[in-house]
XYZ file of C-alpha atoms in Angstrom:
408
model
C 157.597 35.576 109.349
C 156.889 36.259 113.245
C 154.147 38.759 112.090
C 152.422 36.667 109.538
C 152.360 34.259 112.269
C 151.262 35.742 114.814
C 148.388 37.403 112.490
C 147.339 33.644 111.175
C 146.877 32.996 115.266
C 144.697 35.696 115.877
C 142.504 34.862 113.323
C 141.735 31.521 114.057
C 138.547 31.132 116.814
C 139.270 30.095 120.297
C 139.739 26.079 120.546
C 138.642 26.441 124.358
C 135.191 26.338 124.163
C 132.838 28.519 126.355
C 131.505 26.822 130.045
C 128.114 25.448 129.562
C 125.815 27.789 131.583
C 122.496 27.165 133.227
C 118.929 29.173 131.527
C 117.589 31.955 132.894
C 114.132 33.252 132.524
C 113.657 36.911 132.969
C 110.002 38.438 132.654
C 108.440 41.975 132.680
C 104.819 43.366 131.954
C 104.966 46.261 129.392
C 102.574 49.202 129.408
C 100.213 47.741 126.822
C 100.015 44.629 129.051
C 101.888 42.547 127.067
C 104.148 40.272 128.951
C 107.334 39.456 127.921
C 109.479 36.344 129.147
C 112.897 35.180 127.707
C 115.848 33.504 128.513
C 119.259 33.986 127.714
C 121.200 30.824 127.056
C 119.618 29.214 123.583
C 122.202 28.547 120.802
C 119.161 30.182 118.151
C 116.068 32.522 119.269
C 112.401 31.213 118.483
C 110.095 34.535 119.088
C 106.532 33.553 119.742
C 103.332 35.704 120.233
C 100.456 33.938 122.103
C 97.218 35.746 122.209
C 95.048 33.212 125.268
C 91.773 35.139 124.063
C 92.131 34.043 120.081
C 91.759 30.170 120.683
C 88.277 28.834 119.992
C 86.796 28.649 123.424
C 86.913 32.260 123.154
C 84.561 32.168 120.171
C 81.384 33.654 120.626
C 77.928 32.461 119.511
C 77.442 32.795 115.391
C 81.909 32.321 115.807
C 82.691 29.346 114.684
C 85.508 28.414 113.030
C 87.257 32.180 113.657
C 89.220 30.951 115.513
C 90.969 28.456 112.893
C 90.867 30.549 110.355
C 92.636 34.019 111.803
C 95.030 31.132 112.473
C 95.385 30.635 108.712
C 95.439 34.169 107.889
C 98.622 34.366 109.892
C 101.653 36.754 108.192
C 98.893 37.554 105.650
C 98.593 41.434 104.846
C 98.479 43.842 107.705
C 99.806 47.368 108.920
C 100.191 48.651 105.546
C 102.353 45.645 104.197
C 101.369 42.865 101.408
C 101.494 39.564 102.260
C 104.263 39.106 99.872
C 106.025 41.633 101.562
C 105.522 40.385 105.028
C 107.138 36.894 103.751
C 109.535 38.372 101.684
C 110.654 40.225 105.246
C 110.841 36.773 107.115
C 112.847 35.184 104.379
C 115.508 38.046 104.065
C 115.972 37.425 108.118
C 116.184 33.712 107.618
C 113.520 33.044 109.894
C 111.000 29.932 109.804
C 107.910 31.074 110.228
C 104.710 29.196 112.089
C 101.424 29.549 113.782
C 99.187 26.829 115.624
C 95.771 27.543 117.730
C 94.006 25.724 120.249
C 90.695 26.175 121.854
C 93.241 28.080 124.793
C 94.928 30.482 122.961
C 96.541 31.123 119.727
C 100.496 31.371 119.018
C 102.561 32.918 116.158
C 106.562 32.726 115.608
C 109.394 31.965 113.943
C 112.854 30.486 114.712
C 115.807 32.774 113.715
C 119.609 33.898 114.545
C 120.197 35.430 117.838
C 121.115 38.578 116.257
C 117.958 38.597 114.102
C 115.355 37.949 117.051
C 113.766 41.049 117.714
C 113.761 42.749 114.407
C 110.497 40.438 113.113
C 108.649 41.060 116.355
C 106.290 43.545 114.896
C 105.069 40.929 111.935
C 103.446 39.146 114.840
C 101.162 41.837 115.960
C 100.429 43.236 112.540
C 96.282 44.896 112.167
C 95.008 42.204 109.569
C 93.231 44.385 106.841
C 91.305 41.369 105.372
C 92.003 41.511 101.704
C 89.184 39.096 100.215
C 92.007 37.577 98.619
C 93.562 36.242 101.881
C 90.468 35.417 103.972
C 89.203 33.606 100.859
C 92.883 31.284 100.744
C 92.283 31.350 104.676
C 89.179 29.918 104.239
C 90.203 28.005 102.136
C 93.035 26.539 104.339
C 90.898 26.344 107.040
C 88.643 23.891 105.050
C 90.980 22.051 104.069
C 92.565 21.382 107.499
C 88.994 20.299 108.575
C 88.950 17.664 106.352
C 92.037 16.500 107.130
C 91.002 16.226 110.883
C 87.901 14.523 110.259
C 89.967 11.774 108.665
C 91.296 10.989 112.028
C 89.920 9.133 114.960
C 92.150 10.397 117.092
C 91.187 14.307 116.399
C 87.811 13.065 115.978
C 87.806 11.623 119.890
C 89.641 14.840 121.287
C 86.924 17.124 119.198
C 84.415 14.778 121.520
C 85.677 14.529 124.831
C 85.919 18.618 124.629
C 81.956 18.585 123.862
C 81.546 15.615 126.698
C 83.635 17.803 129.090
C 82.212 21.101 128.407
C 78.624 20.610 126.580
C 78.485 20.193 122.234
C 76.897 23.842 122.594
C 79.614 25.832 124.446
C 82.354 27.523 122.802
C 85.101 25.047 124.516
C 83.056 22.058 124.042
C 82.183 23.111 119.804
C 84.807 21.447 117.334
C 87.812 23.480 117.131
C 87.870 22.484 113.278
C 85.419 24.362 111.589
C 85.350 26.733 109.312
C 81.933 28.311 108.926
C 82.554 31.723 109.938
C 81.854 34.585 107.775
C 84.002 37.749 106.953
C 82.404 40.159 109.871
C 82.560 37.345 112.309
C 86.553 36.760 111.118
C 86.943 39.993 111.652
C 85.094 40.640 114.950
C 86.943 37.801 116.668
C 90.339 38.749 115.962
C 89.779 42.540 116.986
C 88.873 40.749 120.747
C 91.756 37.989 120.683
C 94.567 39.449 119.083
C 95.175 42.383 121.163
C 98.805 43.263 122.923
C 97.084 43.269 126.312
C 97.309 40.045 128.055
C 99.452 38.727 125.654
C 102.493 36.966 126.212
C 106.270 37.417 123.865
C 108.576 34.807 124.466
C 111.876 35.064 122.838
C 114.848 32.276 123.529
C 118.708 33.331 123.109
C 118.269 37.041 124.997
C 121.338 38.102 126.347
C 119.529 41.387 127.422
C 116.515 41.121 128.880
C 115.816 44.431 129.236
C 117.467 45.916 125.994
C 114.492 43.627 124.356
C 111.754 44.595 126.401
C 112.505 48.332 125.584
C 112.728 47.914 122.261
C 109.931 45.523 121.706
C 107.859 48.200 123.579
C 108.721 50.636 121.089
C 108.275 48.314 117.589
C 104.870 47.830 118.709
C 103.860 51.220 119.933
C 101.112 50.796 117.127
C 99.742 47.445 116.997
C 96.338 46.735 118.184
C 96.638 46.730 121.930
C 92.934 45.114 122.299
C 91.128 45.420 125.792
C 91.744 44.243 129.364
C 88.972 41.487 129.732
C 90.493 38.638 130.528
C 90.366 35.319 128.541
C 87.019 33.380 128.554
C 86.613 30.232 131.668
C 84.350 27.319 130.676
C 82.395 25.557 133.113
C 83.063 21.813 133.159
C 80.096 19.659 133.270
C 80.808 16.378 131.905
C 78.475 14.444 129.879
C 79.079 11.961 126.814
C 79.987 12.031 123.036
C 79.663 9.554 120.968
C 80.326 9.224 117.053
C 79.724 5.246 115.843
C 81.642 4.299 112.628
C 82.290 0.892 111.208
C 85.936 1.207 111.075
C 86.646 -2.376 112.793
C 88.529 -0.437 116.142
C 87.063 1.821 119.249
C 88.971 4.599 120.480
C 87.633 5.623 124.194
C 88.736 8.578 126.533
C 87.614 8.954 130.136
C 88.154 12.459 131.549
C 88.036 14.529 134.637
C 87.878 17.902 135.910
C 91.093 19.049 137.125
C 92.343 22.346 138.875
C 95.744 20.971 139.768
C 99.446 22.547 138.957
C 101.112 21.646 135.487
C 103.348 19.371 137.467
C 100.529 17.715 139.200
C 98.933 17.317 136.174
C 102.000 15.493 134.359
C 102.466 12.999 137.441
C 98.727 12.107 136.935
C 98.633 11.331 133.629
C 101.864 9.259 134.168
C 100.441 7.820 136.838
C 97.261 6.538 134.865
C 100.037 5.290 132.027
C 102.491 3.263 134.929
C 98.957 1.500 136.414
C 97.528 0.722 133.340
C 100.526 -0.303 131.278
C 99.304 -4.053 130.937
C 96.102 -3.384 129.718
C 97.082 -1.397 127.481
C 95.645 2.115 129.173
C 97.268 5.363 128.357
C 97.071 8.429 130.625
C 96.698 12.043 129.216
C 96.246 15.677 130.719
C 95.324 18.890 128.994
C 94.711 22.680 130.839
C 91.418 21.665 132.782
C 91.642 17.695 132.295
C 93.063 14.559 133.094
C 91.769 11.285 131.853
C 92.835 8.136 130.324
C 92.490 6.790 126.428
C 92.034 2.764 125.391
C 91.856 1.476 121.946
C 90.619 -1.576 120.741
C 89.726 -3.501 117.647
C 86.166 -4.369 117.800
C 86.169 -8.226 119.363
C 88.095 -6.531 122.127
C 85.826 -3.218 122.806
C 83.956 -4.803 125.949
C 87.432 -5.211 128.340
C 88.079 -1.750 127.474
C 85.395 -0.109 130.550
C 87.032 -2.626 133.170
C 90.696 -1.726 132.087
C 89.860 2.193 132.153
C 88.116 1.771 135.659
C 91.055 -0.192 136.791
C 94.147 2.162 136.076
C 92.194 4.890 137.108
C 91.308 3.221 140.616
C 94.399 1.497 141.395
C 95.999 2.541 144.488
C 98.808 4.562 143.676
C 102.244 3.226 145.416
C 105.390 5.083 146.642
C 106.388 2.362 143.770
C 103.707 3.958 140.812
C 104.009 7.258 142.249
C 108.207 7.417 142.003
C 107.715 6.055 138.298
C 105.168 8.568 137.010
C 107.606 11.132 138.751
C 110.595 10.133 137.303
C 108.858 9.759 133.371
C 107.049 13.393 134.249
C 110.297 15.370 135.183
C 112.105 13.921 132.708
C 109.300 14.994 129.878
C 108.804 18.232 131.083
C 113.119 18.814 131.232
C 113.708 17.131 127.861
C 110.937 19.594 126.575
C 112.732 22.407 127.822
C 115.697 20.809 126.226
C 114.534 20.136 123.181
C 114.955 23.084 121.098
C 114.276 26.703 121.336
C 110.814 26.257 119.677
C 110.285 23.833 122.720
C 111.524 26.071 124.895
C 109.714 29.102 124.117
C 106.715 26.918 124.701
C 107.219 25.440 127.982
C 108.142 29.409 129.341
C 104.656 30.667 127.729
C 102.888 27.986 129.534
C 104.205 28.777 132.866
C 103.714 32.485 132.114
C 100.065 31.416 131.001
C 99.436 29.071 133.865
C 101.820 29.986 136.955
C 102.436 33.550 136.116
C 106.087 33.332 136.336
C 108.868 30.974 134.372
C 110.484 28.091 135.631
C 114.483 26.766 134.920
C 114.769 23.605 134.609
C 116.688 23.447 137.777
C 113.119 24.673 139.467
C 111.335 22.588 137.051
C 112.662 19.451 138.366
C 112.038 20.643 141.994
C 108.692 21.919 141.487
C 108.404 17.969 140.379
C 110.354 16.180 143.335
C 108.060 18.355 145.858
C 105.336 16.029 144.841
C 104.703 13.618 147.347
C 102.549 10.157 147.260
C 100.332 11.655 149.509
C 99.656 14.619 147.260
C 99.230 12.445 144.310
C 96.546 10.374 146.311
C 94.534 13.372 147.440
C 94.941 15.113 144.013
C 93.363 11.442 142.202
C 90.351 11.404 145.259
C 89.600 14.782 144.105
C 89.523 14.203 140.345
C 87.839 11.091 140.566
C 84.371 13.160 142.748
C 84.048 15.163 139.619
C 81.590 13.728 137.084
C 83.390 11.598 134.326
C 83.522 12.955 130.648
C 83.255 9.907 128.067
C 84.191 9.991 124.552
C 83.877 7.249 122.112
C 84.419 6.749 118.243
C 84.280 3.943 116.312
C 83.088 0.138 116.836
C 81.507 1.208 120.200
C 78.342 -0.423 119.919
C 78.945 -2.792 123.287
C 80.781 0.103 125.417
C 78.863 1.077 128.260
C 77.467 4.631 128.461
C 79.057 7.668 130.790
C 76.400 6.845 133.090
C 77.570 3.338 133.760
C 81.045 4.508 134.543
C 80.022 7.078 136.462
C 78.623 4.921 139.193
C 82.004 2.818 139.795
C 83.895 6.327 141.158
């Protein structure tokens, strides 16, 4: 009886569970140049691949709509496997696959067990072979995801305040939904953007940082390791896009050129929210901009320029700058918080952006550090560049970019 016992307790799991421990972010630059940055306390590992030369401001001239649609030929046939096989190699490891591009960069992963992380890695960095069978779905896809975005205002008005910010003509300011490009431009894109070098691997739920890095180094010792050049910088400009449409509402953004850290950035755009919370002004921030957004229906479009001007001019308090703190730490904390697909996402962009990740125990310093006085002299410098203005909709009585221009 004692045996059977005792064998019964050994069997059963631990009912002391383990002490909660804090993240920590380890990174390393492999040979190829591919950076890889991970951390080692997530419950599930979300592997992503980010490729900052494959999103659409990258696109050269005769380009567009590459961008979009290498993003829908993602896990499609490559490196001698089918896409069938590719998928049917994703589902045996119980992964979730996904993919997303921007006009910054370009990202593909999937969320799987720990235990499962790093044997996928190489279906990231496959060399596409372009069956006409896939690029015509991708195409396809890609067509059909234009449509949908040209259904909404909202995608609509970011699609213009890019062109307003960077000029309708350059490869950051053309829409990032498109999907004009031919087979040999497809194909000539991706062999520039989807190179190992400058890439960066993140990968939540590592216990062993360096175990990884070794043997991600060797999975992709033949993937396309792509050249040095570094990603594409647009010039800002600012200007004005406008798109007029009887659809009884007005959906404006202001923008601005900014330089500033990701923190920075976050406080701003909370800052713009806390000021112009009573007129109903919004702030936002994106890599290279910070602005604020208004929406009206049409009866209400001309107190939209005087609400705009005032959350963006309104002194900003030890009161509004504590706030926009406060709501900015606790986004960019929560985010880190807020799954390992979030996760793996807020360590790319400080890879991508700072060069090195951030806990959130350094997150929410990097925050505190911010002072009122920084936040003043960050919103004087912002508000000297020249204003971006997007408009779409019932925007017949808004006043034009030059108009707000002059109150700054």
């Amino acid at each position: 009886m004692f045996l059977i016992v005792s064998s019964l307790c050994n069997s059963l799991p631990s009912t002391t569970p383990e002490t909660a421990k804090a993240s920590t972010a380890s990174v390393t630059k492999l040979s190829s140049g591919l950076v890889v940055v991970t951390e080692d306390a997530a419950s599930t590992s979300t592997v992503t691949m980010t490729f900052p030369k494959a999103g659409s401001g990258s696109e050269e001239l005769g380009e567009q709509g590459a961008a979009l649609i290498n993003r829908c030929l993602a896990f499609n046939s490559g490196s001698g496997l089918s896409t069938i096989m590719i998928h049917r190699s994703i589902e045996d490891e119980g992964a979730i696959p996904f993919s997303s591009v921007s006009r910054d960069s370009a990202t593909l992963g999937y969320t799987v067990e720990p235990d499962n992380a790093v044997g996928l890695v190489p279906l990231l960095a496959t060399d596409c072979t372009f069956e006409k069978w896939d690029v015509r779905d991708a195409k396809n896809l890609a067509s059909y995801l234009v449509a949908e975005a040209n259904k909404s205002a909202q995608e609509v008005l970011t699609e213009q305040i890019y062109a307003a910010a960077y000029g309708g003509q350059s490869p950051m300011g053309r829409p990032l939904y498109s999907s004009d490009a031919g087979a040999y431009e497809i194909a000539s894109f991706r062999s520039r953007g989807y190179g190992l070098n400058g890439a960066i691997l993140a990968a939540t739920g590592v216990s062993d940082h360096a175990s990884f890095c070794s043997t991600v180094d060797e999975l992709l010792s033949e993937s396309p390791v792509g050249t040095a050049d570094p990603a594409s910088s647009a010039a800002y400009i600012g200007g004005e896009a406008r798109v007029a449409a009887p659809i009884g509402y007005a959906h404006v953004a202001l923008a601005f050129s900014s330089t500033v850290s990701i923190p920075m950035r976050n406080v701003l755009k909370h800052c713009f929210s806390v000021a112009g919370k009573d007129a109903g002004v919004a702030g936002f921030a994106t890599k290279g901009l910070v602005g604020v957004y208004a929406g009206a229906p049409s009866d209400g479009v001309g107190a939209l320029d005087s609400a705009m001007t005032g959350a963006l001019t309104a002194k900003m308090t030890s009161d509004i700058v504590n706030k926009a703190k406060t709501l900015a730490k606790a986004e960019a904390v929560f985010g880190m918080d807020c799954g390992s697909k979030g996760l793996a996402a807020t360590l790319t962009a400080s890879v991508m952006e700072g060069g090195s990740p951030s806990n959130a125990g350094a997150l929410a310093a990097e925050y505190d550090s911010i002072t009122e006085k920084d936040v003043n002299s960050a919103v004087s410098a912002i508000l000297k560049t020249n204003p971006s203005l997007a408009a779409v909709g019932d925007i017949a009585v808004l006043p034009y970019q030059g108009t707000f221009a002059s109150r700054f």
